[in-house]
PDB file of C-alpha atoms and ligand atoms in Angstrom:
ATOM      1  CA  MET N1329    -119.805   8.573 126.203  1.00 67.00           C
ATOM      2  CA  ALA N1330    -121.739   6.996 123.391  1.00 86.00           C
ATOM      3  CA  LEU N1331    -121.942   3.211 123.669  1.00 93.00           C
ATOM      4  CA  ASN N1332    -121.644   0.920 120.669  1.00 96.00           C
ATOM      5  CA  ILE N1333    -123.409  -2.413 120.924  1.00 96.00           C
ATOM      6  CA  ILE N1334    -124.370  -5.324 118.706  1.00 95.00           C
ATOM      7  CA  LEU N1335    -127.850  -6.730 119.293  1.00 94.00           C
ATOM      8  CA  LEU N1336    -128.078 -10.381 118.285  1.00 92.00           C
ATOM      9  CA  GLY N1337    -131.097 -12.619 118.126  1.00 90.00           C
ATOM     10  CA  PRO N1338    -133.283 -14.412 115.586  1.00 88.00           C
ATOM     11  CA  PRO N1339    -136.342 -12.758 114.021  1.00 82.00           C
ATOM     12  CA  GLY N1340    -139.108 -12.752 116.633  1.00 84.00           C
ATOM     13  CA  ALA N1341    -136.714 -12.460 119.590  1.00 88.00           C
ATOM     14  CA  GLY N1342    -137.832  -8.879 120.164  1.00 87.00           C
ATOM     15  CA  LYS N1343    -134.749  -7.096 118.827  1.00 89.00           C
ATOM     16  CA  GLY N1344    -136.804  -4.412 117.093  1.00 86.00           C
ATOM     17  CA  THR N1345    -138.794  -3.640 120.249  1.00 88.00           C
ATOM     18  CA  GLN N1346    -135.688  -3.427 122.395  1.00 93.00           C
ATOM     19  CA  ALA N1347    -133.822  -1.300 119.858  1.00 92.00           C
ATOM     20  CA  ALA N1348    -136.774   1.106 119.669  1.00 90.00           C
ATOM     21  CA  ARG N1349    -136.706   1.468 123.464  1.00 93.00           C
ATOM     22  CA  LEU N1350    -132.978   2.137 123.504  1.00 93.00           C
ATOM     23  CA  GLN N1351    -133.412   4.773 120.804  1.00 92.00           C
ATOM     24  CA  ALA N1352    -136.161   6.457 122.813  1.00 92.00           C
ATOM     25  CA  MET N1353    -134.519   6.240 126.255  1.00 91.00           C
ATOM     26  CA  ARG N1354    -130.847   6.714 125.458  1.00 91.00           C
ATOM     27  CA  ARG N1355    -128.986   8.651 122.843  1.00 88.00           C
ATOM     28  CA  MET N1356    -128.618   5.691 120.516  1.00 94.00           C
ATOM     29  CA  VAL N1357    -129.456   4.930 116.898  1.00 93.00           C
ATOM     30  CA  GLN N1358    -130.262   1.522 115.446  1.00 92.00           C
ATOM     31  CA  LEU N1359    -128.129   0.674 112.439  1.00 91.00           C
ATOM     32  CA  SER N1360    -130.100  -2.120 110.814  1.00 86.00           C
ATOM     33  CA  THR N1361    -128.369  -3.234 107.634  1.00 83.00           C
ATOM     34  CA  GLY N1362    -131.592  -4.169 105.880  1.00 81.00           C
ATOM     35  CA  ASP N1363    -133.288  -0.854 106.678  1.00 83.00           C
ATOM     36  CA  MET N1364    -130.178   1.137 105.757  1.00 84.00           C
ATOM     37  CA  LEU N1365    -129.953  -0.510 102.342  1.00 85.00           C
ATOM     38  CA  ARG N1366    -133.628   0.101 101.607  1.00 86.00           C
ATOM     39  CA  GLU N1367    -133.360   3.746 102.722  1.00 87.00           C
ATOM     40  CA  ALA N1368    -130.163   4.422 100.772  1.00 86.00           C
ATOM     41  CA  VAL N1369    -131.729   2.961  97.626  1.00 89.00           C
ATOM     42  CA  ALA N1370    -134.901   5.022  98.130  1.00 91.00           C
ATOM     43  CA  ALA N1371    -132.912   8.214  98.827  1.00 90.00           C
ATOM     44  CA  GLY N1372    -130.713   7.650  95.767  1.00 90.00           C
ATOM     45  CA  THR N1373    -127.417   8.304  97.595  1.00 86.00           C
ATOM     46  CA  PRO N1374    -124.238   7.297  95.682  1.00 85.00           C
ATOM     47  CA  VAL N1375    -123.924   4.147  97.782  1.00 84.00           C
ATOM     48  CA  GLY N1376    -127.667   3.535  97.387  1.00 87.00           C
ATOM     49  CA  LEU N1377    -127.468   3.705  93.596  1.00 89.00           C
ATOM     50  CA  GLN N1378    -124.590   1.231  93.602  1.00 88.00           C
ATOM     51  CA  ALA N1379    -126.498  -1.116  95.907  1.00 86.00           C
ATOM     52  CA  LYS N1380    -129.630  -0.833  93.793  1.00 88.00           C
ATOM     53  CA  ALA N1381    -127.817  -1.920  90.624  1.00 89.00           C
ATOM     54  CA  ILE N1382    -126.341  -4.919  92.445  1.00 85.00           C
ATOM     55  CA  MET N1383    -129.644  -5.990  93.984  1.00 81.00           C
ATOM     56  CA  GLU N1384    -131.407  -5.638  90.635  1.00 85.00           C
ATOM     57  CA  ARG N1385    -128.926  -8.126  89.217  1.00 85.00           C
ATOM     58  CA  GLY N1386    -130.001 -10.442  92.045  1.00 80.00           C
ATOM     59  CA  GLU N1387    -126.573 -10.350  93.665  1.00 80.00           C
ATOM     60  CA  LEU N1388    -125.653  -9.829  97.296  1.00 79.00           C
ATOM     61  CA  VAL N1389    -124.450  -6.393  98.294  1.00 83.00           C
ATOM     62  CA  SER N1390    -120.749  -6.597  99.154  1.00 85.00           C
ATOM     63  CA  ASP N1391    -119.209  -6.025 102.561  1.00 85.00           C
ATOM     64  CA  ALA N1392    -117.536  -2.909 101.162  1.00 86.00           C
ATOM     65  CA  ILE N1393    -120.890  -1.312 100.336  1.00 87.00           C
ATOM     66  CA  VAL N1394    -122.441  -2.279 103.669  1.00 88.00           C
ATOM     67  CA  SER N1395    -119.367  -0.879 105.436  1.00 89.00           C
ATOM     68  CA  ALA N1396    -119.632   2.375 103.475  1.00 88.00           C
ATOM     69  CA  LEU N1397    -123.290   2.692 104.493  1.00 88.00           C
ATOM     70  CA  ILE N1398    -122.527   2.071 108.148  1.00 91.00           C
ATOM     71  CA  GLY N1399    -119.685   4.593 107.984  1.00 91.00           C
ATOM     72  CA  GLU N1400    -122.101   7.202 106.557  1.00 87.00           C
ATOM     73  CA  ARG N1401    -124.546   6.541 109.386  1.00 88.00           C
ATOM     74  CA  LEU N1402    -121.914   6.650 112.102  1.00 91.00           C
ATOM     75  CA  ASP N1403    -120.722  10.012 110.810  1.00 91.00           C
ATOM     76  CA  ALA N1404    -124.281  11.358 110.669  1.00 88.00           C
ATOM     77  CA  ALA N1405    -124.867  10.359 114.313  1.00 88.00           C
ATOM     78  CA  ALA N1406    -121.368  10.940 115.648  1.00 87.00           C
ATOM     79  CA  ASP N1407    -122.594  12.014 119.100  1.00 90.00           C
ATOM     80  CA  LYS N1408    -124.931   9.066 119.543  1.00 93.00           C
ATOM     81  CA  GLY N1409    -124.459   5.469 120.572  1.00 94.00           C
ATOM     82  CA  ALA N1410    -124.967   2.780 117.936  1.00 95.00           C
ATOM     83  CA  ILE N1411    -127.003  -0.431 117.998  1.00 95.00           C
ATOM     84  CA  PHE N1412    -125.814  -2.733 115.227  1.00 93.00           C
ATOM     85  CA  ASP N1413    -128.473  -5.096 113.919  1.00 88.00           C
ATOM     86  CA  GLY N1414    -127.790  -7.524 111.077  1.00 82.00           C
ATOM     87  CA  PHE N1415    -124.096  -6.658 110.903  1.00 86.00           C
ATOM     88  CA  PRO N1416    -121.561  -8.118 111.413  1.00 88.00           C
ATOM     89  CA  ARG N1417    -122.553 -11.587 110.232  1.00 82.00           C
ATOM     90  CA  THR N1418    -119.113 -13.011 109.481  1.00 81.00           C
ATOM     91  CA  GLY N1419    -115.635 -12.816 110.933  1.00 83.00           C
ATOM     92  CA  HIS N1420    -114.651 -10.668 107.983  1.00 85.00           C
ATOM     93  CA  GLN N1421    -117.462  -8.215 108.708  1.00 88.00           C
ATOM     94  CA  ALA N1422    -116.516  -8.199 112.396  1.00 90.00           C
ATOM     95  CA  GLU N1423    -113.055  -7.013 111.362  1.00 90.00           C
ATOM     96  CA  ALA N1424    -114.595  -4.376 109.088  1.00 91.00           C
ATOM     97  CA  LEU N1425    -116.664  -3.105 112.033  1.00 94.00           C
ATOM     98  CA  GLU N1426    -113.540  -2.794 114.194  1.00 94.00           C
ATOM     99  CA  ILE N1427    -111.947  -0.648 111.499  1.00 94.00           C
ATOM    100  CA  LEU N1428    -115.068   1.510 111.032  1.00 94.00           C
ATOM    101  CA  LEU N1429    -115.287   2.181 114.763  1.00 96.00           C
ATOM    102  CA  GLY N1430    -111.546   2.624 115.226  1.00 95.00           C
ATOM    103  CA  GLN N1431    -111.351   5.210 112.447  1.00 95.00           C
ATOM    104  CA  ARG N1432    -113.854   7.254 114.434  1.00 94.00           C
ATOM    105  CA  GLY N1433    -112.211   6.825 117.818  1.00 94.00           C
ATOM    106  CA  ARG N1434    -114.993   4.483 118.924  1.00 94.00           C
ATOM    107  CA  GLN N1435    -115.016   0.947 120.213  1.00 94.00           C
ATOM    108  CA  LEU N1436    -117.433  -1.929 120.595  1.00 96.00           C
ATOM    109  CA  ASP N1437    -118.712  -2.100 124.173  1.00 95.00           C
ATOM    110  CA  HIS N1438    -121.090  -5.050 124.273  1.00 96.00           C
ATOM    111  CA  VAL N1439    -122.540  -7.843 122.196  1.00 96.00           C
ATOM    112  CA  ILE N1440    -125.986  -8.547 123.600  1.00 96.00           C
ATOM    113  CA  GLU N1441    -127.377 -11.926 122.656  1.00 95.00           C
ATOM    114  CA  LEU N1442    -131.109 -12.469 123.074  1.00 95.00           C
ATOM    115  CA  VAL N1443    -131.311 -16.195 123.741  1.00 94.00           C
ATOM    116  CA  VAL N1444    -134.510 -17.889 122.618  1.00 93.00           C
ATOM    117  CA  ASP N1445    -136.031 -21.319 122.918  1.00 93.00           C
ATOM    118  CA  GLU N1446    -136.984 -22.377 119.405  1.00 93.00           C
ATOM    119  CA  ASP N1447    -140.191 -24.231 120.300  1.00 94.00           C
ATOM    120  CA  GLU N1448    -141.279 -21.403 122.563  1.00 92.00           C
ATOM    121  CA  LEU N1449    -140.537 -18.901 119.796  1.00 91.00           C
ATOM    122  CA  VAL N1450    -142.659 -20.901 117.351  1.00 93.00           C
ATOM    123  CA  LYS N1451    -145.527 -20.813 119.856  1.00 92.00           C
ATOM    124  CA  ARG N1452    -145.079 -17.085 120.405  1.00 89.00           C
ATOM    125  CA  ILE N1453    -145.083 -16.187 116.727  1.00 89.00           C
ATOM    126  CA  THR N1454    -147.632 -18.624 115.324  1.00 92.00           C
ATOM    127  CA  GLY N1455    -150.191 -17.657 117.991  1.00 93.00           C
ATOM    128  CA  ARG N1456    -150.321 -14.013 116.891  1.00 92.00           C
ATOM    129  CA  PHE N1457    -153.388 -12.569 115.217  1.00 95.00           C
ATOM    130  CA  THR N1458    -154.939  -9.143 114.818  1.00 96.00           C
ATOM    131  CA  CYS N1459    -158.421  -7.726 114.491  1.00 97.00           C
ATOM    132  CA  ALA N1460    -159.103  -7.164 110.795  1.00 96.00           C
ATOM    133  CA  LYS N1461    -161.135  -4.043 111.569  1.00 97.00           C
ATOM    134  CA  CYS N1462    -159.263  -2.083 114.280  1.00 97.00           C
ATOM    135  CA  GLY N1463    -155.858  -3.773 114.174  1.00 95.00           C
ATOM    136  CA  THR N1464    -155.677  -4.700 117.867  1.00 95.00           C
ATOM    137  CA  GLY N1465    -153.086  -7.416 118.391  1.00 94.00           C
ATOM    138  CA  TYR N1466    -153.882 -10.689 120.184  1.00 95.00           C
ATOM    139  CA  HIS N1467    -152.240 -13.999 120.945  1.00 93.00           C
ATOM    140  CA  GLU N1468    -153.943 -17.393 121.297  1.00 93.00           C
ATOM    141  CA  THR N1469    -152.113 -18.182 124.542  1.00 90.00           C
ATOM    142  CA  PHE N1470    -150.753 -14.920 125.927  1.00 88.00           C
ATOM    143  CA  ARG N1471    -153.466 -12.414 125.043  1.00 93.00           C
ATOM    144  CA  PRO N1472    -156.696 -14.055 123.932  1.00 96.00           C
ATOM    145  CA  THR N1473    -159.876 -12.071 123.315  1.00 97.00           C
ATOM    146  CA  LYS N1474    -162.152 -11.917 126.386  1.00 97.00           C
ATOM    147  CA  VAL N1475    -164.992 -13.481 124.411  1.00 97.00           C
ATOM    148  CA  PRO N1476    -163.702 -16.125 121.980  1.00 96.00           C
ATOM    149  CA  GLY N1477    -163.857 -14.876 118.394  1.00 96.00           C
ATOM    150  CA  VAL N1478    -164.891 -11.306 119.285  1.00 97.00           C
ATOM    151  CA  CYS N1479    -162.545  -8.294 119.358  1.00 97.00           C
ATOM    152  CA  ASP N1480    -162.368  -6.693 122.826  1.00 97.00           C
ATOM    153  CA  VAL N1481    -162.089  -3.222 121.312  1.00 97.00           C
ATOM    154  CA  CYS N1482    -164.512  -3.061 118.387  1.00 97.00           C
ATOM    155  CA  ALA N1483    -166.527  -6.312 118.676  1.00 97.00           C
ATOM    156  CA  SER N1484    -165.567  -7.341 115.154  1.00 97.00           C
ATOM    157  CA  THR N1485    -165.483 -11.073 114.497  1.00 97.00           C
ATOM    158  CA  GLU N1486    -162.989 -10.854 111.627  1.00 97.00           C
ATOM    159  CA  PHE N1487    -159.330 -11.532 112.389  1.00 97.00           C
ATOM    160  CA  LYS N1488    -156.213 -11.918 110.304  1.00 96.00           C
ATOM    161  CA  ARG N1489    -152.757 -13.453 110.569  1.00 94.00           C
ATOM    162  CA  ARG N1490    -149.523 -12.506 108.872  1.00 89.00           C
ATOM    163  CA  PRO N1491    -148.733 -15.107 106.216  1.00 86.00           C
ATOM    164  CA  ASP N1492    -145.145 -15.539 107.445  1.00 82.00           C
ATOM    165  CA  ASP N1493    -146.243 -16.197 111.047  1.00 87.00           C
ATOM    166  CA  ASN N1494    -146.199 -19.936 110.469  1.00 89.00           C
ATOM    167  CA  GLU N1495    -144.059 -22.671 111.949  1.00 92.00           C
ATOM    168  CA  GLN N1496    -142.112 -23.443 108.772  1.00 91.00           C
ATOM    169  CA  THR N1497    -141.063 -19.819 108.261  1.00 88.00           C
ATOM    170  CA  VAL N1498    -140.041 -19.405 111.902  1.00 89.00           C
ATOM    171  CA  ARG N1499    -137.933 -22.574 111.815  1.00 92.00           C
ATOM    172  CA  THR N1500    -136.297 -21.571 108.515  1.00 90.00           C
ATOM    173  CA  ARG N1501    -135.380 -18.136 109.886  1.00 86.00           C
ATOM    174  CA  MET N1502    -134.035 -19.723 113.053  1.00 90.00           C
ATOM    175  CA  ALA N1503    -131.830 -22.068 111.008  1.00 91.00           C
ATOM    176  CA  GLU N1504    -130.575 -19.108 108.968  1.00 86.00           C
ATOM    177  CA  TYR N1505    -129.731 -17.241 112.147  1.00 87.00           C
ATOM    178  CA  ARG N1506    -127.835 -20.237 113.517  1.00 90.00           C
ATOM    179  CA  ALA N1507    -125.908 -20.655 110.279  1.00 88.00           C
ATOM    180  CA  LYS N1508    -125.199 -17.030 109.420  1.00 81.00           C
ATOM    181  CA  THR N1509    -125.102 -15.013 112.614  1.00 83.00           C
ATOM    182  CA  GLU N1510    -124.243 -17.253 115.530  1.00 85.00           C
ATOM    183  CA  PRO N1511    -120.786 -18.101 114.140  1.00 85.00           C
ATOM    184  CA  ILE N1512    -119.529 -14.616 115.068  1.00 90.00           C
ATOM    185  CA  LEU N1513    -120.301 -15.169 118.767  1.00 93.00           C
ATOM    186  CA  PRO N1514    -117.065 -17.070 119.589  1.00 92.00           C
ATOM    187  CA  ILE N1515    -115.009 -14.145 118.240  1.00 91.00           C
ATOM    188  CA  TYR N1516    -116.649 -11.779 120.697  1.00 95.00           C
ATOM    189  CA  ARG N1517    -116.856 -14.317 123.515  1.00 95.00           C
ATOM    190  CA  ALA N1518    -113.076 -14.626 123.416  1.00 94.00           C
ATOM    191  CA  ARG N1519    -112.910 -10.874 123.961  1.00 94.00           C
ATOM    192  CA  GLY N1520    -115.309 -11.007 126.904  1.00 95.00           C
ATOM    193  CA  LEU N1521    -117.891  -8.828 125.149  1.00 96.00           C
ATOM    194  CA  VAL N1522    -120.877 -11.187 124.986  1.00 96.00           C
ATOM    195  CA  ARG N1523    -123.757 -10.840 127.441  1.00 96.00           C
ATOM    196  CA  SER N1524    -126.528 -13.383 127.018  1.00 96.00           C
ATOM    197  CA  ILE N1525    -130.018 -12.354 128.051  1.00 96.00           C
ATOM    198  CA  ASP N1526    -133.157 -14.502 128.178  1.00 95.00           C
ATOM    199  CA  GLY N1527    -135.092 -13.242 125.165  1.00 93.00           C
ATOM    200  CA  MET N1528    -138.160 -15.230 126.200  1.00 92.00           C
ATOM    201  CA  ALA N1529    -138.658 -13.169 129.377  1.00 92.00           C
ATOM    202  CA  ALA N1530    -141.262 -10.393 129.501  1.00 89.00           C
ATOM    203  CA  MET N1531    -140.401  -7.391 127.324  1.00 90.00           C
ATOM    204  CA  ASP N1532    -139.904  -5.105 130.356  1.00 94.00           C
ATOM    205  CA  ASP N1533    -137.597  -7.605 132.034  1.00 96.00           C
ATOM    206  CA  VAL N1534    -135.491  -7.943 128.886  1.00 95.00           C
ATOM    207  CA  ALA N1535    -135.280  -4.146 128.662  1.00 95.00           C
ATOM    208  CA  ALA N1536    -134.213  -3.927 132.320  1.00 96.00           C
ATOM    209  CA  GLU N1537    -131.475  -6.507 131.800  1.00 96.00           C
ATOM    210  CA  ILE N1538    -130.138  -4.684 128.756  1.00 96.00           C
ATOM    211  CA  ALA N1539    -130.211  -1.408 130.707  1.00 95.00           C
ATOM    212  CA  ALA N1540    -128.241  -3.035 133.537  1.00 95.00           C
ATOM    213  CA  VAL N1541    -125.541  -4.174 131.107  1.00 95.00           C
ATOM    214  CA  LEU N1542    -125.284  -0.721 129.526  1.00 94.00           C
ATOM    215  CA  ASP N1543    -125.211   1.026 132.916  1.00 91.00           C
ATOM    216  CA  GLU N1544    -122.226  -1.074 134.009  1.00 87.00           C
ATOM    217  CA  THR N1545    -120.156   0.701 131.405  1.00 75.00           C
ATOM    218  CA  ALA N1546    -119.385   3.955 133.162  1.00 54.00           C
ATOM    219  CA  ARG N1547    -117.483   5.819 130.500  1.00 52.00           C
TER     220      ARG N1547
HETATM  221 ZN1  LIG G 897    -161.174  -4.769 116.670  1.00 83.95          ZN
END
């Protein structure tokens, strides 16, 4: 049976990496609200056109539109499991998700929370840099170049950093996550659906823990 899970964690917790693995290894699709909105707008679907007009007015896209988009995606991948990312964010949206799933004879199986340590996350993100020539990724602490200031792959001495990989941005995003997303956790905790995983562990270990949770559900 197709599993339906919510993947929760702040930006930088590795949600994208883990979702990509689940999509590749299991019959699952990632339903990321942000990506879905951008794609629907680009594709010019009826919901996309509606969303575009709203965003152009600088307003937030309503729950009804987001729900319609998710419904479209669930129908398009009816035989696959779903990984919800960025939705639900409020109790109201959590109820909307129940309805969307219920209408399709599906149910929410797990809410997987990637727990991060804020200071550690800051260190992880702000230490990232890439070779400006070949694009190889490095990290000041976790994956430094063999020779300081020289790319291991192409010997270039030019490197670049993403402008939003700075402490202030990371802390702002973390605060947003705490304020906007974490409040839905108690709803799911009360239902026994939340599984908390150490998001600061190595990527393979995090993947193994998620796999173990999903494998428990023999349906
Ligand atoms: Zn290079």
